[in-house]
Short mmCIF file of C-alpha atoms in Angstrom, two decimals:
data_model
loop_
_atom_site.label_atom_id
_atom_site.label_comp_id
_atom_site.label_asym_id
_atom_site.label_seq_id
_atom_site.Cartn_x
_atom_site.Cartn_y
_atom_site.Cartn_z
CA MET Z 1 -0.05 0.02 -0.04
CA LEU Z 2 1.11 3.56 -0.78
CA THR Z 3 -0.07 6.69 1.05
CA ILE Z 4 -0.21 9.55 -1.46
CA LEU Z 5 -0.54 13.20 -0.29
CA TYR Z 6 -1.17 16.31 -2.28
CA PHE Z 7 -0.49 19.80 -1.03
CA ALA Z 8 -1.34 23.35 -1.94
CA SER Z 9 -1.99 24.05 -5.68
CA VAL Z 10 -1.37 20.38 -6.50
CA ARG Z 11 -4.06 19.39 -4.04
CA GLU Z 12 -6.54 21.87 -5.55
CA ARG Z 13 -5.68 20.80 -9.00
CA VAL Z 14 -6.36 17.08 -8.46
CA GLY Z 15 -9.22 17.83 -5.93
CA ARG Z 16 -7.80 15.46 -3.39
CA ALA Z 17 -5.64 15.76 -0.27
CA ALA Z 18 -4.71 12.15 0.36
CA GLU Z 19 -5.41 8.57 -0.79
CA GLU Z 20 -4.27 5.07 -0.16
CA LEU Z 21 -3.21 3.09 -3.19
CA ALA Z 22 -1.98 -0.42 -3.69
CA LEU Z 23 1.46 -0.27 -5.22
CA PRO Z 24 0.62 -0.57 -8.96
CA VAL Z 25 2.32 -3.45 -10.82
CA GLY Z 26 5.40 -2.18 -12.71
CA VAL Z 27 5.71 1.04 -10.64
CA ALA Z 28 9.16 1.31 -9.13
CA ASP Z 29 9.82 5.02 -8.91
CA VAL Z 30 8.06 8.35 -8.51
CA ALA Z 31 7.99 8.97 -12.24
CA GLY Z 32 6.29 5.57 -12.70
CA LEU Z 33 3.68 6.50 -10.12
CA LEU Z 34 3.02 9.80 -11.94
CA ARG Z 35 2.50 7.96 -15.22
CA HIS Z 36 0.13 5.51 -13.48
CA LEU Z 37 -1.93 8.37 -11.89
CA GLY Z 38 -1.96 10.11 -15.34
CA GLN Z 39 -4.01 7.18 -16.68
CA ARG Z 40 -6.90 8.52 -14.57
CA GLY Z 41 -7.26 11.33 -17.14
CA GLY Z 42 -8.58 14.80 -16.56
CA ALA Z 43 -6.41 16.87 -13.98
CA TRP Z 44 -4.42 13.69 -13.23
CA GLU Z 45 -2.98 13.68 -16.80
CA GLY Z 46 -1.39 17.13 -16.14
CA LEU Z 47 0.15 16.17 -12.81
CA ALA Z 48 3.53 15.09 -14.31
CA ARG Z 49 3.60 18.23 -16.48
CA ILE Z 50 3.39 20.69 -13.61
CA ALA Z 51 6.35 22.93 -13.86
CA ASN Z 52 8.68 22.36 -10.80
CA LEU Z 53 6.64 19.60 -9.34
CA ARG Z 54 8.15 18.65 -6.08
CA CYS Z 55 8.04 15.19 -4.43
CA ALA Z 56 8.83 13.77 -1.02
CA VAL Z 57 9.10 10.10 -0.20
CA ASN Z 58 8.72 9.24 3.43
CA GLN Z 59 8.84 12.91 4.20
CA GLN Z 60 12.16 13.58 2.52
CA MET Z 61 12.30 15.67 -0.59
CA VAL Z 62 13.60 13.58 -3.52
CA ALA Z 63 14.05 13.77 -7.28
CA LEU Z 64 11.25 12.30 -9.49
CA ASP Z 65 13.49 9.32 -10.45
CA SER Z 66 13.73 8.20 -6.85
CA PRO Z 67 12.56 4.57 -6.15
CA ILE Z 68 9.41 3.92 -4.19
CA GLY Z 69 8.13 0.70 -2.61
CA ASP Z 70 5.28 -0.80 -0.69
CA GLY Z 71 4.43 1.12 2.51
CA ASP Z 72 5.96 4.35 1.37
CA GLU Z 73 4.37 7.81 1.94
CA VAL Z 74 4.69 9.75 -1.33
CA ALA Z 75 3.73 13.45 -1.44
CA PHE Z 76 3.38 15.82 -4.43
CA PHE Z 77 3.49 19.58 -4.13
CA PRO Z 78 4.65 22.82 -5.72
CA PRO Z 79 7.91 24.61 -4.71
CA VAL Z 80 7.68 25.69 -1.02
CA THR Z 81 6.92 29.29 -0.11
CA GLY Z 82 7.23 29.47 3.75
CA GLY Z 83 9.24 31.80 5.88
CA MET G 1 17.71 23.09 19.49
CA HIS G 2 14.02 23.93 19.43
CA VAL G 3 11.69 23.65 16.45
CA ARG G 4 7.96 24.56 16.76
CA ILE G 5 5.15 24.62 14.31
CA GLN G 6 2.08 26.39 15.68
CA GLU G 7 -1.00 28.38 14.78
CA ALA G 8 -0.62 30.73 17.82
CA ASP G 9 1.47 33.85 17.71
CA PHE G 10 4.74 33.95 19.66
CA ASP G 11 6.34 36.53 21.91
CA VAL G 12 9.78 37.36 20.51
CA GLY G 13 11.06 38.90 23.74
CA SER G 14 10.22 35.97 25.99
CA GLU G 15 11.46 33.48 23.36
CA LEU G 16 14.89 35.17 23.14
CA THR G 17 15.13 35.39 26.85
CA ALA G 18 14.32 31.64 27.19
CA LEU G 19 16.96 30.88 24.52
CA ARG G 20 19.58 32.76 26.33
CA ARG G 21 18.59 31.34 29.72
CA ALA G 22 21.35 33.49 31.20
CA ASP G 23 24.04 31.24 29.70
CA PRO G 24 27.25 33.18 30.22
CA ARG G 25 29.01 31.44 27.22
CA ILE G 26 26.58 33.37 24.87
CA GLY G 27 28.13 36.58 23.42
CA ALA G 28 25.88 36.88 20.33
CA LEU G 29 22.20 36.34 19.75
CA ALA G 30 21.08 36.89 16.11
CA SER G 31 17.43 36.71 15.29
CA PHE G 32 15.01 37.15 12.42
CA VAL G 33 11.22 37.65 12.37
CA GLY G 34 9.35 37.31 9.14
CA LEU G 35 6.10 39.24 8.91
CA VAL G 36 3.05 39.33 6.66
CA ARG G 37 3.19 42.39 4.33
CA ASP G 38 0.08 44.04 2.92
CA VAL G 39 1.43 43.98 -0.63
CA SER G 40 2.79 41.13 -2.73
CA GLY G 41 3.53 41.29 -6.40
CA GLY G 42 1.88 44.63 -6.73
CA SER G 43 -1.44 43.52 -5.23
CA GLY G 44 -2.90 44.33 -1.83
CA VAL G 45 -3.05 41.35 0.57
CA SER G 46 -5.84 41.25 3.05
CA GLU G 47 -5.08 37.89 4.52
CA MET G 48 -2.83 34.82 4.11
CA HIS G 49 -3.27 31.09 4.72
CA LEU G 50 -0.17 29.08 5.50
CA GLU G 51 -0.49 25.37 4.71
CA HIS G 52 2.18 22.82 5.66
CA TYR G 53 2.93 19.13 5.48
CA PRO G 54 2.49 17.89 9.04
CA GLY G 55 4.95 15.25 10.00
CA MET G 56 7.49 16.39 7.35
CA THR G 57 7.66 19.98 8.46
CA ASP G 58 9.29 19.30 11.84
CA LYS G 59 11.82 16.88 10.23
CA ALA G 60 12.79 19.30 7.50
CA LEU G 61 13.34 22.17 9.95
CA ALA G 62 15.21 19.91 12.36
CA ALA G 63 17.49 18.81 9.41
CA ILE G 64 18.07 22.44 8.48
CA VAL G 65 19.00 23.30 12.06
CA GLY G 66 21.24 20.22 12.31
CA GLU G 67 23.14 21.30 9.25
CA ALA G 68 23.66 24.73 10.70
CA LEU G 69 24.99 23.19 14.00
CA GLN G 70 27.47 21.14 12.02
CA ARG G 71 28.66 24.14 10.00
CA TRP G 72 29.06 26.68 12.82
CA SER G 73 29.90 26.58 16.50
CA LEU G 74 26.53 27.41 17.98
CA LEU G 75 25.21 27.31 21.44
CA ASP G 76 21.48 27.16 20.73
CA VAL G 77 18.95 27.52 17.94
CA LEU G 78 15.24 28.27 17.96
CA VAL G 79 12.80 28.04 14.99
CA ILE G 80 9.08 28.81 15.35
CA HIS G 81 6.95 28.84 12.18
CA ARG G 82 3.24 29.59 12.20
CA VAL G 83 0.64 27.97 10.07
CA GLY G 84 -3.05 28.79 9.44
CA ARG G 85 -4.70 32.11 8.90
CA LEU G 86 -2.49 35.20 9.12
CA LEU G 87 -3.13 38.99 8.61
CA PRO G 88 -0.83 41.75 7.47
CA THR G 89 1.74 42.67 10.28
CA ASP G 90 1.31 39.19 11.77
CA GLN G 91 4.47 37.31 12.66
CA ILE G 92 5.19 34.26 10.44
CA VAL G 93 8.53 32.90 11.55
CA LEU G 94 11.18 33.45 14.19
CA VAL G 95 14.75 32.14 13.84
CA ALA G 96 17.16 32.79 16.68
CA VAL G 97 20.74 31.67 17.01
CA ALA G 98 22.91 31.88 20.14
CA ALA G 99 26.74 31.63 19.79
CA ALA G 100 29.86 32.89 21.41
CA HIS G 101 30.67 35.27 18.54
CA ARG G 102 28.49 37.27 16.15
CA ALA G 103 29.94 35.98 12.83
CA GLU G 104 28.63 32.54 13.60
CA ALA G 105 25.32 33.68 14.86
CA PHE G 106 24.60 35.97 11.81
CA SER G 107 25.68 33.33 9.26
CA ALA G 108 23.69 30.48 10.86
CA CYS G 109 20.54 32.69 11.14
CA ALA G 110 20.70 33.69 7.49
CA PHE G 111 21.45 30.14 6.42
CA ILE G 112 18.50 28.65 8.28
CA MET G 113 16.16 31.27 6.78
CA ASP G 114 17.50 30.61 3.22
CA TYR G 115 17.17 26.84 3.65
CA LEU G 116 13.75 27.23 5.35
CA LYS G 117 12.52 29.20 2.32
CA THR G 118 13.54 26.58 -0.14
CA ARG G 119 13.31 23.14 1.75
CA ALA G 120 10.59 23.42 4.42
CA PRO G 121 7.16 22.27 3.29
CA PHE G 122 5.16 25.45 3.82
CA TRP G 123 2.92 27.07 1.17
CA LYS G 124 1.37 30.47 1.35
CA ARG G 125 -2.03 31.36 -0.21
CA GLU G 126 -2.88 35.14 -0.34
CA LEU G 127 -6.25 36.76 -0.53
CA THR G 128 -6.03 39.91 -2.87
CA PRO G 129 -8.68 42.06 -4.55
CA GLU G 130 -8.27 39.83 -7.58
CA GLY G 131 -9.04 36.71 -5.58
CA ALA G 132 -7.12 34.07 -3.69
CA ARG G 133 -3.82 32.91 -5.21
CA TRP G 134 -0.89 30.64 -4.20
CA VAL G 135 2.36 32.61 -3.72
CA GLU G 136 4.91 31.71 -6.37
CA ALA G 137 8.39 30.54 -5.37
CA ARG G 138 10.94 33.24 -5.89
CA GLU G 139 14.10 32.74 -7.96
CA ALA G 140 15.91 34.96 -5.53
CA ASP G 141 15.22 32.46 -2.74
CA ASP G 142 16.74 29.66 -4.73
CA ARG G 143 19.83 31.83 -5.33
CA ALA G 144 20.12 32.75 -1.70
CA ALA G 145 20.08 29.06 -0.67
CA GLU G 146 22.52 28.12 -3.35
CA ARG G 147 25.24 30.50 -2.07
CA TRP G 148 25.72 28.22 1.03
CA GLN G 149 26.92 25.56 -1.39
CA GLN G 150 29.72 27.73 -2.77
CA PRO G 151 33.15 27.50 -1.16
CA GLY G 152 33.22 30.13 1.54
CA GLY G 153 29.43 30.28 1.74
CA MET H 1 16.12 55.82 12.82
CA HIS H 2 16.85 55.59 16.58
CA VAL H 3 20.23 55.66 18.39
CA ARG H 4 20.39 55.43 22.15
CA ILE H 5 23.31 55.32 24.58
CA GLN H 6 22.27 54.34 28.11
CA GLU H 7 23.37 52.74 31.22
CA ALA H 8 20.00 51.01 31.79
CA ASP H 9 19.21 47.60 30.41
CA PHE H 10 16.72 47.29 27.52
CA ASP H 11 13.83 45.01 26.78
CA VAL H 12 14.41 43.46 23.31
CA GLY H 13 10.80 42.32 22.98
CA SER H 14 9.24 45.78 23.56
CA GLU H 15 12.00 47.59 21.48
CA LEU H 16 11.30 45.30 18.53
CA THR H 17 7.54 45.68 18.87
CA ALA H 18 7.95 49.44 18.92
CA LEU H 19 10.32 49.36 15.87
CA ARG H 20 7.71 47.35 13.92
CA ARG H 21 4.83 49.58 15.14
CA ALA H 22 2.54 47.32 13.04
CA ASP H 23 3.85 48.81 9.76
CA PRO H 24 2.43 46.48 7.04
CA ARG H 25 5.33 47.28 4.66
CA ILE H 26 7.79 45.36 6.99
CA GLY H 27 8.37 41.83 5.93
CA ALA H 28 11.62 41.31 7.70
CA LEU H 29 13.06 42.26 11.09
CA ALA H 30 16.72 41.16 11.71
CA SER H 31 18.22 41.86 15.08
CA PHE H 32 21.38 41.30 17.03
CA VAL H 33 22.01 41.33 20.74
CA GLY H 34 25.62 41.46 22.07
CA LEU H 35 26.02 39.95 25.58
CA VAL H 36 28.78 39.93 28.26
CA ARG H 37 30.55 36.51 28.26
CA ASP H 38 32.16 35.14 31.37
CA VAL H 39 35.35 34.40 29.60
CA SER H 40 37.63 36.49 27.39
CA GLY H 41 41.05 35.48 26.05
CA GLY H 42 41.13 32.44 28.35
CA SER H 43 40.47 34.39 31.53
CA GLY H 44 37.28 34.41 33.62
CA VAL H 45 35.52 37.77 33.52
CA SER H 46 33.63 38.82 36.62
CA GLU H 47 32.50 42.21 35.45
CA MET H 48 33.05 44.80 32.65
CA HIS H 49 33.11 48.56 32.41
CA LEU H 50 32.09 50.20 29.20
CA GLU H 51 33.53 53.65 28.70
CA HIS H 52 32.57 55.85 25.73
CA TYR H 53 33.11 59.38 24.30
CA PRO H 54 29.89 61.27 25.05
CA GLY H 55 29.05 63.50 22.20
CA MET H 56 30.97 61.61 19.62
CA THR H 57 29.30 58.26 20.28
CA ASP H 58 25.77 59.33 19.10
CA LYS H 59 27.32 60.95 15.98
CA ALA H 60 29.44 57.93 15.10
CA LEU H 61 26.39 55.62 15.48
CA ALA H 62 24.12 57.91 13.53
CA ALA H 63 26.73 58.04 10.67
CA ILE H 64 26.89 54.25 10.63
CA VAL H 65 23.18 53.86 10.50
CA GLY H 66 22.99 56.67 7.79
CA GLU H 67 25.45 54.71 5.66
CA ALA H 68 23.29 51.61 6.07
CA LEU H 69 20.21 53.55 5.00
CA GLN H 70 22.07 54.74 1.92
CA ARG H 71 23.27 51.18 1.01
CA TRP H 72 20.06 49.25 1.49
CA SER H 73 16.32 49.85 1.27
CA LEU H 74 15.35 49.85 4.90
CA LEU H 75 12.16 50.78 6.66
CA ASP H 76 13.67 51.50 10.17
CA VAL H 77 16.79 50.92 12.21
CA LEU H 78 17.31 50.87 16.05
CA VAL H 79 20.69 50.85 17.84
CA ILE H 80 20.90 50.76 21.64
CA HIS H 81 24.33 50.54 23.31
CA ARG H 82 24.86 50.39 26.95
CA VAL H 83 27.73 51.96 28.95
CA GLY H 84 28.92 51.67 32.52
CA ARG H 85 29.24 48.59 34.64
CA LEU H 86 28.02 45.26 33.22
CA LEU H 87 28.04 41.72 34.41
CA PRO H 88 28.28 38.33 32.55
CA THR H 89 25.06 37.58 30.71
CA ASP H 90 24.17 41.37 30.68
CA GLN H 91 23.01 42.78 27.35
CA ILE H 92 25.48 45.24 25.75
CA VAL H 93 24.11 46.24 22.46
CA LEU H 94 21.00 45.81 20.39
CA VAL H 95 20.89 46.42 16.61
CA ALA H 96 17.51 45.95 14.86
CA VAL H 97 16.71 46.52 11.20
CA ALA H 98 13.26 46.47 9.58
CA ALA H 99 12.95 46.09 5.83
CA ALA H 100 10.56 44.69 3.25
CA HIS H 101 12.76 41.68 2.50
CA ARG H 102 15.20 39.68 4.55
CA ALA H 103 18.42 40.01 2.42
CA GLU H 104 18.46 43.91 3.14
CA ALA H 105 17.66 43.37 6.81
CA PHE H 106 20.32 40.80 7.42
CA SER H 107 23.06 42.63 5.51
CA ALA H 108 22.34 45.98 7.21
CA CYS H 109 22.21 44.51 10.66
CA ALA H 110 25.53 42.67 10.17
CA PHE H 111 27.08 45.87 8.54
CA ILE H 112 26.00 48.12 11.44
CA MET H 113 27.50 45.70 13.99
CA ASP H 114 30.81 45.40 11.99
CA TYR H 115 31.08 49.16 11.76
CA LEU H 116 30.04 49.78 15.27
CA LYS H 117 32.81 47.37 16.42
CA THR H 118 35.55 49.35 14.61
CA ARG H 119 34.19 53.00 14.40
CA ALA H 120 32.05 53.77 17.44
CA PRO H 121 34.03 55.13 20.42
CA PHE H 122 33.47 52.53 23.08
CA TRP H 123 36.08 50.83 25.19
CA LYS H 124 35.73 47.76 27.40
CA ARG H 125 37.53 47.16 30.55
CA GLU H 126 37.27 43.65 32.04
CA LEU H 127 37.88 42.47 35.57
CA THR H 128 39.64 39.08 35.63
CA PRO H 129 41.40 37.10 38.31
CA GLU H 130 44.62 38.59 37.09
CA GLY H 131 43.28 42.06 37.51
CA ALA H 132 41.56 44.73 35.48
CA ARG H 133 42.55 45.11 31.78
CA TRP H 134 41.50 46.89 28.64
CA VAL H 135 40.04 44.63 26.06
CA GLU H 136 42.28 44.55 22.96
CA ALA H 137 40.70 45.33 19.49
CA ARG H 138 40.38 42.20 17.48
CA GLU H 139 41.98 41.76 14.02
CA ALA H 140 38.90 39.79 13.07
CA ASP H 141 36.70 42.85 13.68
CA ASP H 142 38.86 44.93 11.36
CA ARG H 143 38.59 42.29 8.58
CA ALA H 144 34.80 42.06 9.17
CA ALA H 145 34.37 45.72 8.59
CA GLU H 146 36.67 45.78 5.58
CA ARG H 147 34.59 43.30 3.68
CA TRP H 148 31.91 45.95 3.31
CA GLN H 149 34.36 48.01 1.26
CA GLN H 150 34.87 45.14 -1.30
CA PRO H 151 32.72 45.13 -4.43
CA GLY H 152 29.60 43.10 -3.59
CA GLY H 153 30.14 43.60 0.09
CA MET I 1 42.07 77.27 22.59
CA LEU I 2 42.04 73.46 22.08
CA THR I 3 40.04 71.00 24.12
CA ILE I 4 42.04 67.84 24.40
CA LEU I 5 40.33 64.51 25.64
CA TYR I 6 41.94 61.29 26.54
CA PHE I 7 40.02 58.02 26.74
CA ALA I 8 40.41 54.45 28.07
CA SER I 9 44.12 53.16 28.27
CA VAL I 10 45.39 56.51 26.87
CA ARG I 11 43.56 58.43 29.67
CA GLU I 12 45.13 56.08 32.23
CA ARG I 13 48.58 56.39 30.69
CA VAL I 14 48.71 60.21 30.79
CA GLY I 15 46.72 60.43 34.01
CA ARG I 16 44.33 62.95 32.60
CA ALA I 17 40.81 62.82 31.05
CA ALA I 18 40.65 66.34 29.51
CA GLU I 19 42.45 69.63 29.30
CA GLU I 20 42.30 72.99 27.69
CA LEU I 21 45.34 74.21 25.85
CA ALA I 22 46.08 77.32 23.83
CA LEU I 23 46.91 76.21 20.35
CA PRO I 24 50.72 76.00 20.44
CA VAL I 25 52.70 78.11 18.00
CA GLY I 26 53.71 76.10 14.99
CA VAL I 27 51.21 73.32 15.62
CA ALA I 28 48.94 72.82 12.54
CA ASP I 29 47.99 69.17 12.58
CA VAL I 30 47.46 66.27 15.09
CA ALA I 31 51.01 64.91 14.64
CA GLY I 32 52.35 68.42 15.57
CA LEU I 33 50.15 68.43 18.70
CA LEU I 34 51.48 65.07 19.69
CA ARG I 35 55.08 66.23 19.30
CA HIS I 36 54.20 69.28 21.42
CA LEU I 37 52.61 67.14 24.14
CA GLY I 38 55.65 64.83 24.15
CA GLN I 39 57.86 67.75 25.33
CA ARG I 40 56.17 67.34 28.65
CA GLY I 41 58.25 64.22 29.21
CA GLY I 42 57.28 61.09 31.19
CA ALA I 43 54.18 59.30 29.90
CA TRP I 44 53.61 62.18 27.47
CA GLU I 45 56.70 61.26 25.56
CA GLY I 46 55.24 57.88 24.83
CA LEU I 47 51.91 59.10 23.55
CA ALA I 48 52.81 59.40 19.87
CA ARG I 49 54.52 56.01 20.08
CA ILE I 50 51.32 54.14 21.18
CA ALA I 51 50.63 51.41 18.69
CA ASN I 52 47.42 52.13 16.85
CA LEU I 53 46.83 55.40 18.58
CA ARG I 54 43.44 56.76 17.34
CA CYS I 55 42.47 60.32 17.10
CA ALA I 56 39.21 62.27 16.58
CA VAL I 57 38.98 65.98 15.70
CA ASN I 58 35.63 67.65 16.50
CA GLN I 59 34.20 64.12 17.18
CA GLN I 60 35.21 62.60 13.80
CA MET I 61 37.85 59.94 13.59
CA VAL I 62 40.75 61.24 11.50
CA ALA I 63 44.24 60.30 10.48
CA LEU I 64 47.20 61.70 12.56
CA ASP I 65 48.27 64.00 9.72
CA SER I 66 44.87 65.80 9.83
CA PRO I 67 44.94 69.66 10.34
CA ILE I 68 43.80 71.23 13.62
CA GLY I 69 43.01 74.80 14.49
CA ASP I 70 41.89 77.08 17.27
CA GLY I 71 38.59 75.89 18.85
CA ASP I 72 39.01 72.31 17.85
CA GLU I 73 38.15 69.40 20.12
CA VAL I 74 40.91 66.72 19.80
CA ALA I 75 40.62 63.38 21.32
CA PHE I 76 43.20 60.54 21.79
CA PHE I 77 42.20 56.87 22.33
CA PRO I 78 43.16 53.28 21.55
CA PRO I 79 41.19 51.18 18.94
CA VAL I 80 37.58 50.93 19.92
CA THR I 81 36.14 47.77 21.46
CA GLY I 82 32.42 48.24 21.82
CA GLY I 83 29.59 46.01 20.68
#
């Protein structure tokens, strides 16, 4: 099982803050997960094309080619703007 | 080292007093307060909402502070960041660094702010006369963070 | 712009609140507090006496602040420097700079401290187990001040 | 008339905090005043030889070759150590 979280403008775009998803067959990294989510169509198709999309795996910011596995928490969000 | 995420406001004076706790090794206390401005990108801002990634936020801030503690000889560090609804003139963030000497305190305080701005999972949404909008990340913040990766940074 | 020389202690929290005075243009407030340490050059320090040059001190500090106001876009600046008898953990100096953005606030705050350390007529006398002695000026302070004369400083 | 002020270790060395002095004949700059004061002998002789002696004329820090004139306030002190 994956926990997937969406924050800020990304959350608004896909209309969802969080979901649980069984690790899809053949998905081994963040980019693969994005391709899988894109198959849902609509706003999900554009997810991978968001300029500067950021990703965290298990609450660590990582590159989109980083590996993911069962039990991971994966989060998608725009560049941060705190402070 | 103290990191706090909270909706409530903070009192800078009592936070700095607590950080110093009358430690006679401390010769320098550098601090920074970030505040909500009433303009942003040319538009008036009537309020702001700060979203974050609970769970990751503490870890990201602790990692930034940990890196500062490795880079400089520091005696204590405090980071408080607010989330939720904020109004112009409200305090957003406090970073305070205690050290024996001022060079370390100043550098570490600026470093923590630069890294917080580019690595800690907070997002600002502003309410303007044209409607609500997500604040765009600033190129200048990326450059500010990158300078700490240069030799001598 | 506010410059004060005084024997009395100051309250950092209320000074910073007064400096901000809820001005919604202020996005960044950088501050520095210098404190009496209980060691200096390897010796214990039991107390310190800060002498100054009345008349010149205000002018020197105002000139330093004036130069900061010319170099950076700042909204307000406060400098408080104490004189007289001070004990370890006592506050010596407060420099606070309000600006729209943090880069200006940090740079101006560090600049004012570096120039104050090398140009404002204060002298510290420490009481140590080996007797009273005048604090020697530090080479590092001269270098810190000189960096502002480099291009890009 | 000159007002001359001495601060910190310089004050202790010459044993005086302040004095009024008629502008000595032939003295036109700080260095000339130091030579004049040195004629007093004792600690005064060493004044000009203090490493890093600093000087202010009318409450502005100046170099030792700066001109002085009647009515000026001249101050001698060691490098500053505030902050």
